[in-house]
Amino acid sequence: MIKKTSIYSHPLVHRLIDPGAEKGKRDDDKVVAEIMARCFVPSLITTTSWEGFHFVGHEIQITEAMDCYGAVVWPSALVLCYFLETNVKHYNMADKNVIEIGAGTGLVSIVASLLGAHVTATDLPELLGNLQYNISRNTKTKCKHLPQVKELSWGIALDENFPRSSNNFDYILAADVVYAHPFLEELLITFDHLCKETTIILWVMKFRLEKENKFVDRFKELFDLEEISSFPSLNIKLYKAMKKSRRSA
């Protein structure tokens, strides 16, 4: 059976745009529209539901788990994917060592892999099955380097599972990892543990509560933080961060 739908009725589109989006800046609206256009719904009904995205010249099929926040594609992930694809000149992923924390469905890790990175996608143990499925489905025979999927519970067994001596990550990617959960201090510890002085963090954050602002202030104690882009209609900001040198710290 053929199912005819428009991307404008796609459920993710409604998560992308707030009712007040028209009040945003013109540039903001233009970019949001471009990001929205990367989403599509299947034209055929299949036994396994999935959502589709166009990035890096590929059709990416993502299976979500609606009963778990961590297994849903949120707007911040789309913003980060769009940024990686459209800023290759300044943030080239090719042959770079990249780790994504809170990878969720794996969309960001898939895009980084398609851009040529050595990717390690991490999340909680209960999310790894769906994460591995999505990554394998969308990267097999398509990527220069086969991405890895690994368990990472923030702040737990970091020295054992990610010893500092072997942490040689060029980039840390994070999308919407700060929200109403009780592990913000553990998240900060994890960022710090995975970083060396030259590691670049690309972090997209949706602001919902005052807790997010407090985390940013706490984050600035350990990292030099630069706002790269802002999307007022989404309440989302894209940051670049690097570890403070011992001298400046």
mmCIF file with all atom_site columns, C-alpha atoms in Angstrom, residues 24-159:
data_model
loop_
_atom_site.group_PDB
_atom_site.id
_atom_site.type_symbol
_atom_site.label_atom_id
_atom_site.label_alt_id
_atom_site.label_comp_id
_atom_site.label_asym_id
_atom_site.label_entity_id
_atom_site.label_seq_id
_atom_site.pdbx_PDB_ins_code
_atom_site.Cartn_x
_atom_site.Cartn_y
_atom_site.Cartn_z
_atom_site.occupancy
_atom_site.B_iso_or_equiv
_atom_site.pdbx_formal_charge
_atom_site.auth_seq_id
_atom_site.auth_comp_id
_atom_site.auth_asym_id
_atom_site.auth_atom_id
_atom_site.pdbx_PDB_model_num
ATOM 1   C CA . GLY A 1 24  ? 12.511 34.326 14.709 1.00 0.00 ? 24  GLY A CA 1
ATOM 2   C CA . LYS A 1 25  ? 15.135 35.972 12.620 1.00 0.00 ? 25  LYS A CA 1
ATOM 3   C CA . ARG A 1 26  ? 15.060 35.488 8.865  1.00 0.00 ? 26  ARG A CA 1
ATOM 4   C CA . ASP A 1 27  ? 18.349 33.593 8.818  1.00 0.00 ? 27  ASP A CA 1
ATOM 5   C CA . ASP A 1 28  ? 17.139 31.365 11.640 1.00 0.00 ? 28  ASP A CA 1
ATOM 6   C CA . ASP A 1 29  ? 13.943 30.546 9.753  1.00 0.00 ? 29  ASP A CA 1
ATOM 7   C CA . LYS A 1 30  ? 15.879 29.799 6.572  1.00 0.00 ? 30  LYS A CA 1
ATOM 8   C CA . VAL A 1 31  ? 18.245 27.357 8.241  1.00 0.00 ? 31  VAL A CA 1
ATOM 9   C CA . VAL A 1 32  ? 15.447 25.693 10.201 1.00 0.00 ? 32  VAL A CA 1
ATOM 10  C CA . ALA A 1 33  ? 13.546 25.228 6.943  1.00 0.00 ? 33  ALA A CA 1
ATOM 11  C CA . GLU A 1 34  ? 16.625 23.660 5.353  1.00 0.00 ? 34  GLU A CA 1
ATOM 12  C CA . ILE A 1 35  ? 17.031 21.310 8.313  1.00 0.00 ? 35  ILE A CA 1
ATOM 13  C CA . MET A 1 36  ? 13.336 20.419 8.180  1.00 0.00 ? 36  MET A CA 1
ATOM 14  C CA . ALA A 1 37  ? 13.679 19.523 4.521  1.00 0.00 ? 37  ALA A CA 1
ATOM 15  C CA . ARG A 1 38  ? 16.159 16.788 5.464  1.00 0.00 ? 38  ARG A CA 1
ATOM 16  C CA . CYS A 1 39  ? 13.346 14.791 7.099  1.00 0.00 ? 39  CYS A CA 1
ATOM 17  C CA . PHE A 1 40  ? 11.053 12.546 5.129  1.00 0.00 ? 40  PHE A CA 1
ATOM 18  C CA . VAL A 1 41  ? 8.526  9.817  5.821  1.00 0.00 ? 41  VAL A CA 1
ATOM 19  C CA . PRO A 1 42  ? 8.504  6.417  4.120  1.00 0.00 ? 42  PRO A CA 1
ATOM 20  C CA . SER A 1 43  ? 6.386  6.249  0.981  1.00 0.00 ? 43  SER A CA 1
ATOM 21  C CA . LEU A 1 44  ? 5.608  2.598  1.730  1.00 0.00 ? 44  LEU A CA 1
ATOM 22  C CA . ILE A 1 45  ? 4.147  1.068  4.869  1.00 0.00 ? 45  ILE A CA 1
ATOM 23  C CA . THR A 1 46  ? 6.549  -1.538 6.255  1.00 0.00 ? 46  THR A CA 1
ATOM 24  C CA . THR A 1 47  ? 6.435  -3.923 9.171  1.00 0.00 ? 47  THR A CA 1
ATOM 25  C CA . THR A 1 48  ? 9.169  -1.946 10.954 1.00 0.00 ? 48  THR A CA 1
ATOM 26  C CA . SER A 1 49  ? 8.486  1.750  11.416 1.00 0.00 ? 49  SER A CA 1
ATOM 27  C CA . TRP A 1 50  ? 11.313 4.161  10.682 1.00 0.00 ? 50  TRP A CA 1
ATOM 28  C CA . GLU A 1 51  ? 12.006 7.800  9.978  1.00 0.00 ? 51  GLU A CA 1
ATOM 29  C CA . GLY A 1 52  ? 14.082 9.031  7.088  1.00 0.00 ? 52  GLY A CA 1
ATOM 30  C CA . PHE A 1 53  ? 16.737 11.724 6.799  1.00 0.00 ? 53  PHE A CA 1
ATOM 31  C CA . HIS A 1 54  ? 18.869 12.998 3.930  1.00 0.00 ? 54  HIS A CA 1
ATOM 32  C CA . PHE A 1 55  ? 22.454 13.843 4.874  1.00 0.00 ? 55  PHE A CA 1
ATOM 33  C CA . VAL A 1 56  ? 25.804 13.568 3.072  1.00 0.00 ? 56  VAL A CA 1
ATOM 34  C CA . GLY A 1 57  ? 24.102 12.347 -0.080 1.00 0.00 ? 57  GLY A CA 1
ATOM 35  C CA . HIS A 1 58  ? 22.579 9.328  1.655  1.00 0.00 ? 58  HIS A CA 1
ATOM 36  C CA . GLU A 1 59  ? 19.111 8.269  2.705  1.00 0.00 ? 59  GLU A CA 1
ATOM 37  C CA . ILE A 1 60  ? 19.395 7.401  6.383  1.00 0.00 ? 60  ILE A CA 1
ATOM 38  C CA . GLN A 1 61  ? 16.724 5.194  7.944  1.00 0.00 ? 61  GLN A CA 1
ATOM 39  C CA . ILE A 1 62  ? 16.354 5.486  11.702 1.00 0.00 ? 62  ILE A CA 1
ATOM 40  C CA . THR A 1 63  ? 14.282 3.259  13.965 1.00 0.00 ? 63  THR A CA 1
ATOM 41  C CA . GLU A 1 64  ? 13.147 4.986  17.143 1.00 0.00 ? 64  GLU A CA 1
ATOM 42  C CA . ALA A 1 65  ? 11.783 3.722  20.442 1.00 0.00 ? 65  ALA A CA 1
ATOM 43  C CA . MET A 1 66  ? 9.065  6.128  21.519 1.00 0.00 ? 66  MET A CA 1
ATOM 44  C CA . ASP A 1 67  ? 9.030  4.760  25.079 1.00 0.00 ? 67  ASP A CA 1
ATOM 45  C CA . CYS A 1 68  ? 12.549 6.033  25.746 1.00 0.00 ? 68  CYS A CA 1
ATOM 46  C CA . TYR A 1 69  ? 13.829 9.623  25.553 1.00 0.00 ? 69  TYR A CA 1
ATOM 47  C CA . GLY A 1 70  ? 17.259 8.400  24.522 1.00 0.00 ? 70  GLY A CA 1
ATOM 48  C CA . ALA A 1 71  ? 16.013 6.503  21.474 1.00 0.00 ? 71  ALA A CA 1
ATOM 49  C CA . VAL A 1 72  ? 14.243 9.380  19.728 1.00 0.00 ? 72  VAL A CA 1
ATOM 50  C CA . VAL A 1 73  ? 15.690 11.768 17.150 1.00 0.00 ? 73  VAL A CA 1
ATOM 51  C CA . TRP A 1 74  ? 15.477 15.209 18.744 1.00 0.00 ? 74  TRP A CA 1
ATOM 52  C CA . PRO A 1 75  ? 15.911 18.541 16.928 1.00 0.00 ? 75  PRO A CA 1
ATOM 53  C CA . SER A 1 76  ? 19.364 19.088 18.406 1.00 0.00 ? 76  SER A CA 1
ATOM 54  C CA . ALA A 1 77  ? 20.645 15.999 16.592 1.00 0.00 ? 77  ALA A CA 1
ATOM 55  C CA . LEU A 1 78  ? 19.404 17.362 13.270 1.00 0.00 ? 78  LEU A CA 1
ATOM 56  C CA . VAL A 1 79  ? 21.084 20.699 13.938 1.00 0.00 ? 79  VAL A CA 1
ATOM 57  C CA . LEU A 1 80  ? 24.398 18.974 14.646 1.00 0.00 ? 80  LEU A CA 1
ATOM 58  C CA . CYS A 1 81  ? 24.121 16.725 11.567 1.00 0.00 ? 81  CYS A CA 1
ATOM 59  C CA . TYR A 1 82  ? 23.372 19.738 9.387  1.00 0.00 ? 82  TYR A CA 1
ATOM 60  C CA . PHE A 1 83  ? 26.325 21.623 10.859 1.00 0.00 ? 83  PHE A CA 1
ATOM 61  C CA . LEU A 1 84  ? 28.744 18.737 10.274 1.00 0.00 ? 84  LEU A CA 1
ATOM 62  C CA . GLU A 1 85  ? 27.633 18.369 6.676  1.00 0.00 ? 85  GLU A CA 1
ATOM 63  C CA . THR A 1 86  ? 27.727 22.068 5.808  1.00 0.00 ? 86  THR A CA 1
ATOM 64  C CA . ASN A 1 87  ? 30.959 22.958 7.624  1.00 0.00 ? 87  ASN A CA 1
ATOM 65  C CA . VAL A 1 88  ? 33.341 20.318 6.303  1.00 0.00 ? 88  VAL A CA 1
ATOM 66  C CA . LYS A 1 89  ? 35.905 22.963 5.376  1.00 0.00 ? 89  LYS A CA 1
ATOM 67  C CA . HIS A 1 90  ? 36.335 24.131 8.977  1.00 0.00 ? 90  HIS A CA 1
ATOM 68  C CA . TYR A 1 91  ? 35.435 20.912 10.822 1.00 0.00 ? 91  TYR A CA 1
ATOM 69  C CA . ASN A 1 92  ? 36.653 18.109 8.607  1.00 0.00 ? 92  ASN A CA 1
ATOM 70  C CA . MET A 1 93  ? 35.713 14.707 10.028 1.00 0.00 ? 93  MET A CA 1
ATOM 71  C CA . ALA A 1 94  ? 37.729 12.661 7.514  1.00 0.00 ? 94  ALA A CA 1
ATOM 72  C CA . ASP A 1 95  ? 40.034 10.199 9.318  1.00 0.00 ? 95  ASP A CA 1
ATOM 73  C CA . LYS A 1 96  ? 39.463 11.984 12.642 1.00 0.00 ? 96  LYS A CA 1
ATOM 74  C CA . ASN A 1 97  ? 38.877 10.100 15.899 1.00 0.00 ? 97  ASN A CA 1
ATOM 75  C CA . VAL A 1 98  ? 35.371 11.014 17.021 1.00 0.00 ? 98  VAL A CA 1
ATOM 76  C CA . ILE A 1 99  ? 33.277 9.949  19.988 1.00 0.00 ? 99  ILE A CA 1
ATOM 77  C CA . GLU A 1 100 ? 29.613 10.754 20.458 1.00 0.00 ? 100 GLU A CA 1
ATOM 78  C CA . ILE A 1 101 ? 28.220 10.712 23.976 1.00 0.00 ? 101 ILE A CA 1
ATOM 79  C CA . GLY A 1 102 ? 24.519 10.077 24.428 1.00 0.00 ? 102 GLY A CA 1
ATOM 80  C CA . ALA A 1 103 ? 24.320 8.839  20.840 1.00 0.00 ? 103 ALA A CA 1
ATOM 81  C CA . GLY A 1 104 ? 20.698 7.687  21.188 1.00 0.00 ? 104 GLY A CA 1
ATOM 82  C CA . THR A 1 105 ? 19.463 6.549  17.773 1.00 0.00 ? 105 THR A CA 1
ATOM 83  C CA . GLY A 1 106 ? 22.914 7.033  16.252 1.00 0.00 ? 106 GLY A CA 1
ATOM 84  C CA . LEU A 1 107 ? 21.976 9.634  13.627 1.00 0.00 ? 107 LEU A CA 1
ATOM 85  C CA . VAL A 1 108 ? 24.852 12.007 14.453 1.00 0.00 ? 108 VAL A CA 1
ATOM 86  C CA . SER A 1 109 ? 27.361 9.149  14.586 1.00 0.00 ? 109 SER A CA 1
ATOM 87  C CA . ILE A 1 110 ? 26.106 7.872  11.235 1.00 0.00 ? 110 ILE A CA 1
ATOM 88  C CA . VAL A 1 111 ? 26.581 11.281 9.614  1.00 0.00 ? 111 VAL A CA 1
ATOM 89  C CA . ALA A 1 112 ? 30.085 11.621 11.098 1.00 0.00 ? 112 ALA A CA 1
ATOM 90  C CA . SER A 1 113 ? 30.926 8.145  9.791  1.00 0.00 ? 113 SER A CA 1
ATOM 91  C CA . LEU A 1 114 ? 29.632 8.976  6.320  1.00 0.00 ? 114 LEU A CA 1
ATOM 92  C CA . LEU A 1 115 ? 31.908 12.028 6.439  1.00 0.00 ? 115 LEU A CA 1
ATOM 93  C CA . GLY A 1 116 ? 34.892 9.713  6.929  1.00 0.00 ? 116 GLY A CA 1
ATOM 94  C CA . ALA A 1 117 ? 35.496 9.732  10.681 1.00 0.00 ? 117 ALA A CA 1
ATOM 95  C CA . HIS A 1 118 ? 36.603 6.924  12.974 1.00 0.00 ? 118 HIS A CA 1
ATOM 96  C CA . VAL A 1 119 ? 33.502 6.985  15.175 1.00 0.00 ? 119 VAL A CA 1
ATOM 97  C CA . THR A 1 120 ? 32.752 5.529  18.588 1.00 0.00 ? 120 THR A CA 1
ATOM 98  C CA . ALA A 1 121 ? 29.053 5.860  19.397 1.00 0.00 ? 121 ALA A CA 1
ATOM 99  C CA . THR A 1 122 ? 28.244 5.547  23.087 1.00 0.00 ? 122 THR A CA 1
ATOM 100 C CA . ASP A 1 123 ? 25.195 5.379  25.303 1.00 0.00 ? 123 ASP A CA 1
ATOM 101 C CA . LEU A 1 124 ? 23.584 3.460  28.157 1.00 0.00 ? 124 LEU A CA 1
ATOM 102 C CA . PRO A 1 125 ? 23.481 -0.353 27.912 1.00 0.00 ? 125 PRO A CA 1
ATOM 103 C CA . GLU A 1 126 ? 19.717 -0.492 27.372 1.00 0.00 ? 126 GLU A CA 1
ATOM 104 C CA . LEU A 1 127 ? 20.039 1.671  24.246 1.00 0.00 ? 127 LEU A CA 1
ATOM 105 C CA . LEU A 1 128 ? 22.908 -0.165 22.575 1.00 0.00 ? 128 LEU A CA 1
ATOM 106 C CA . GLY A 1 129 ? 20.771 -2.697 20.705 1.00 0.00 ? 129 GLY A CA 1
ATOM 107 C CA . ASN A 1 130 ? 18.790 -0.123 18.761 1.00 0.00 ? 130 ASN A CA 1
ATOM 108 C CA . LEU A 1 131 ? 21.881 2.068  18.391 1.00 0.00 ? 131 LEU A CA 1
ATOM 109 C CA . GLN A 1 132 ? 23.883 -0.796 16.869 1.00 0.00 ? 132 GLN A CA 1
ATOM 110 C CA . TYR A 1 133 ? 20.989 -1.703 14.568 1.00 0.00 ? 133 TYR A CA 1
ATOM 111 C CA . ASN A 1 134 ? 20.679 1.825  13.173 1.00 0.00 ? 134 ASN A CA 1
ATOM 112 C CA . ILE A 1 135 ? 24.407 2.286  12.737 1.00 0.00 ? 135 ILE A CA 1
ATOM 113 C CA . SER A 1 136 ? 24.941 -1.068 11.036 1.00 0.00 ? 136 SER A CA 1
ATOM 114 C CA . ARG A 1 137 ? 21.943 -0.535 8.777  1.00 0.00 ? 137 ARG A CA 1
ATOM 115 C CA . ASN A 1 138 ? 23.180 2.832  7.548  1.00 0.00 ? 138 ASN A CA 1
ATOM 116 C CA . THR A 1 139 ? 26.974 2.502  7.457  1.00 0.00 ? 139 THR A CA 1
ATOM 117 C CA . LYS A 1 140 ? 27.773 -1.021 6.257  1.00 0.00 ? 140 LYS A CA 1
ATOM 118 C CA . THR A 1 141 ? 29.698 -0.837 2.953  1.00 0.00 ? 141 THR A CA 1
ATOM 119 C CA . LYS A 1 142 ? 29.122 2.943  2.901  1.00 0.00 ? 142 LYS A CA 1
ATOM 120 C CA . CYS A 1 143 ? 31.841 4.250  5.225  1.00 0.00 ? 143 CYS A CA 1
ATOM 121 C CA . LYS A 1 144 ? 35.619 4.348  5.051  1.00 0.00 ? 144 LYS A CA 1
ATOM 122 C CA . HIS A 1 145 ? 35.837 3.376  8.726  1.00 0.00 ? 145 HIS A CA 1
ATOM 123 C CA . LEU A 1 146 ? 33.315 1.060  10.364 1.00 0.00 ? 146 LEU A CA 1
ATOM 124 C CA . PRO A 1 147 ? 31.920 2.816  13.474 1.00 0.00 ? 147 PRO A CA 1
ATOM 125 C CA . GLN A 1 148 ? 32.052 1.198  16.901 1.00 0.00 ? 148 GLN A CA 1
ATOM 126 C CA . VAL A 1 149 ? 29.278 1.065  19.469 1.00 0.00 ? 149 VAL A CA 1
ATOM 127 C CA . LYS A 1 150 ? 30.298 1.079  23.104 1.00 0.00 ? 150 LYS A CA 1
ATOM 128 C CA . GLU A 1 151 ? 28.633 1.386  26.486 1.00 0.00 ? 151 GLU A CA 1
ATOM 129 C CA . LEU A 1 152 ? 29.254 4.606  28.363 1.00 0.00 ? 152 LEU A CA 1
ATOM 130 C CA . SER A 1 153 ? 27.440 5.460  31.570 1.00 0.00 ? 153 SER A CA 1
ATOM 131 C CA . TRP A 1 154 ? 28.498 8.982  32.469 1.00 0.00 ? 154 TRP A CA 1
ATOM 132 C CA . GLY A 1 155 ? 30.963 9.126  35.337 1.00 0.00 ? 155 GLY A CA 1
ATOM 133 C CA . ILE A 1 156 ? 31.100 5.352  35.802 1.00 0.00 ? 156 ILE A CA 1
ATOM 134 C CA . ALA A 1 157 ? 34.201 3.190  35.240 1.00 0.00 ? 157 ALA A CA 1
ATOM 135 C CA . LEU A 1 158 ? 35.767 5.844  33.013 1.00 0.00 ? 158 LEU A CA 1
ATOM 136 C CA . ASP A 1 159 ? 39.356 4.892  33.815 1.00 0.00 ? 159 ASP A CA 1
#
